CSV table of C-alpha atoms in Angstrom, one decimal:
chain,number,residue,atom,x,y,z
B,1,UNK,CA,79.2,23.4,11.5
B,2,UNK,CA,75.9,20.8,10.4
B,3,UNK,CA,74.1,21.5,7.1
B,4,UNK,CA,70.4,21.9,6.9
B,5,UNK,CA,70.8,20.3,3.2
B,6,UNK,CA,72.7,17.1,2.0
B,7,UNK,CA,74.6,17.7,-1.2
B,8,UNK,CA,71.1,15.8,-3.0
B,9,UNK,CA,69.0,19.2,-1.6
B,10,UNK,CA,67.3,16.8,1.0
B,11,UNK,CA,67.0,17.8,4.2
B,12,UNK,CA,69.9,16.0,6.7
B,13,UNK,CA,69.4,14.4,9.6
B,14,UNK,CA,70.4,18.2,11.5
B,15,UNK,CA,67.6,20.0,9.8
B,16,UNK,CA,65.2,17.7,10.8
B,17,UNK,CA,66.1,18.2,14.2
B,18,UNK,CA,66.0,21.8,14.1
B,19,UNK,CA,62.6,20.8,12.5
B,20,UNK,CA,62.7,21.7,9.1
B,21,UNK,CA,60.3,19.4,6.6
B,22,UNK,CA,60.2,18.0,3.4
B,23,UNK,CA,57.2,19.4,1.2
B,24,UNK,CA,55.7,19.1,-2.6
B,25,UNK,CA,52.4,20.2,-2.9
B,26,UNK,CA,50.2,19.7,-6.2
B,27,UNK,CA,46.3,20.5,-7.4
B,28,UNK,CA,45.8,17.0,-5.8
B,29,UNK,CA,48.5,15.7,-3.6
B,30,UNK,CA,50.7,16.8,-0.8
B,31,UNK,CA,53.2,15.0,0.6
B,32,UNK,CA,55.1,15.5,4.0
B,33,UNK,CA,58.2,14.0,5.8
B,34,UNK,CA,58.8,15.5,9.0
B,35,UNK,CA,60.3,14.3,12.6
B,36,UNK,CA,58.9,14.9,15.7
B,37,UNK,CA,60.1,13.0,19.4
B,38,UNK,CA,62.7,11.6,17.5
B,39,UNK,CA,60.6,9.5,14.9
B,40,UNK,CA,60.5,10.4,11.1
B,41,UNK,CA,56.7,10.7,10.3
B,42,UNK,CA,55.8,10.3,6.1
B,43,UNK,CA,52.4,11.7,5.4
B,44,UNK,CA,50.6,11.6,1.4
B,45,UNK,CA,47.6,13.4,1.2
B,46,UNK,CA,44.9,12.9,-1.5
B,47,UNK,CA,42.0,14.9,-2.8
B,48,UNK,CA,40.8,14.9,-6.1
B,49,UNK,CA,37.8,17.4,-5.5
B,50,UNK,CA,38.2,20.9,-5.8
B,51,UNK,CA,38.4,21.6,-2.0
B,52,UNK,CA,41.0,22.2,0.5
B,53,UNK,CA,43.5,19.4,1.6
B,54,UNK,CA,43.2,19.0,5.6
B,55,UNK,CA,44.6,17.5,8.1
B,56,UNK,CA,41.4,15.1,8.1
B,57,UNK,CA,42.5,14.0,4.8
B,58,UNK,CA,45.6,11.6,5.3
B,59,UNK,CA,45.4,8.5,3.2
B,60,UNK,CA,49.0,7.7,4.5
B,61,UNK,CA,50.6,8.4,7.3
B,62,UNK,CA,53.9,5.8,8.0
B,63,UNK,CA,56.2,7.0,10.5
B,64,UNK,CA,60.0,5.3,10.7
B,65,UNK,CA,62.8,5.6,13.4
B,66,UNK,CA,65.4,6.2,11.0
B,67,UNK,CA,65.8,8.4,8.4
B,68,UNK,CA,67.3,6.1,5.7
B,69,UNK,CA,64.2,4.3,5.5
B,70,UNK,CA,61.9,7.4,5.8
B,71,UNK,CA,63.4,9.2,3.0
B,72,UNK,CA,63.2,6.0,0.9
B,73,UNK,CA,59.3,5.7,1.5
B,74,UNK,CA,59.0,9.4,1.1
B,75,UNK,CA,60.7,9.3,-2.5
B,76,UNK,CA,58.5,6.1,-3.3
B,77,UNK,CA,55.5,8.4,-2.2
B,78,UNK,CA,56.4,11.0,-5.0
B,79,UNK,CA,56.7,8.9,-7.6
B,80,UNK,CA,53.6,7.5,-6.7
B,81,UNK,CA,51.8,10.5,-6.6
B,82,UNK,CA,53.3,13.1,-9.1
B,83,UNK,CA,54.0,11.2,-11.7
């Protein structure tokens, strides 16, 4: 049977399909990896105001065809943005 989780804790290639999503949430930052028709979208959200994130709020929104390179932009994202 296919694993939802890689040995790392990231989500493998069968969860996404099933479409489970990669998620860390701060005060100020979200950041998303998902996949939807096949393609691996990477989303970083930005607010530094005390208001809700939204949709409308995407500063970056990359979206790869494999999930090698998606994960790799997704990890760059969070050290970008959390540390």
């Amino acid at each position: 049977m296919k694993k939802i989780k890689n040995k790392d804790g990231f989500t493998s290639e069968y969860g996404f399909m099933c479409g489970y999503i990669e998620n860390i949430q701060t005060k100020t930052t979200k950041i998303t990896m998902y996949r939807e028709h096949g393609v691996y979208h990477v989303q970083a959200f930005r607010n530094d105001k005390k208001i809700l994130i939204t949709r409308n709020d995407c500063k970056i929104w990359e979206t790869y065809e494999n999930l090698t390179d998606a994960k790799k932009h997704y990890k760059k994202l969070l050290k970008i943005f959390t540390n």
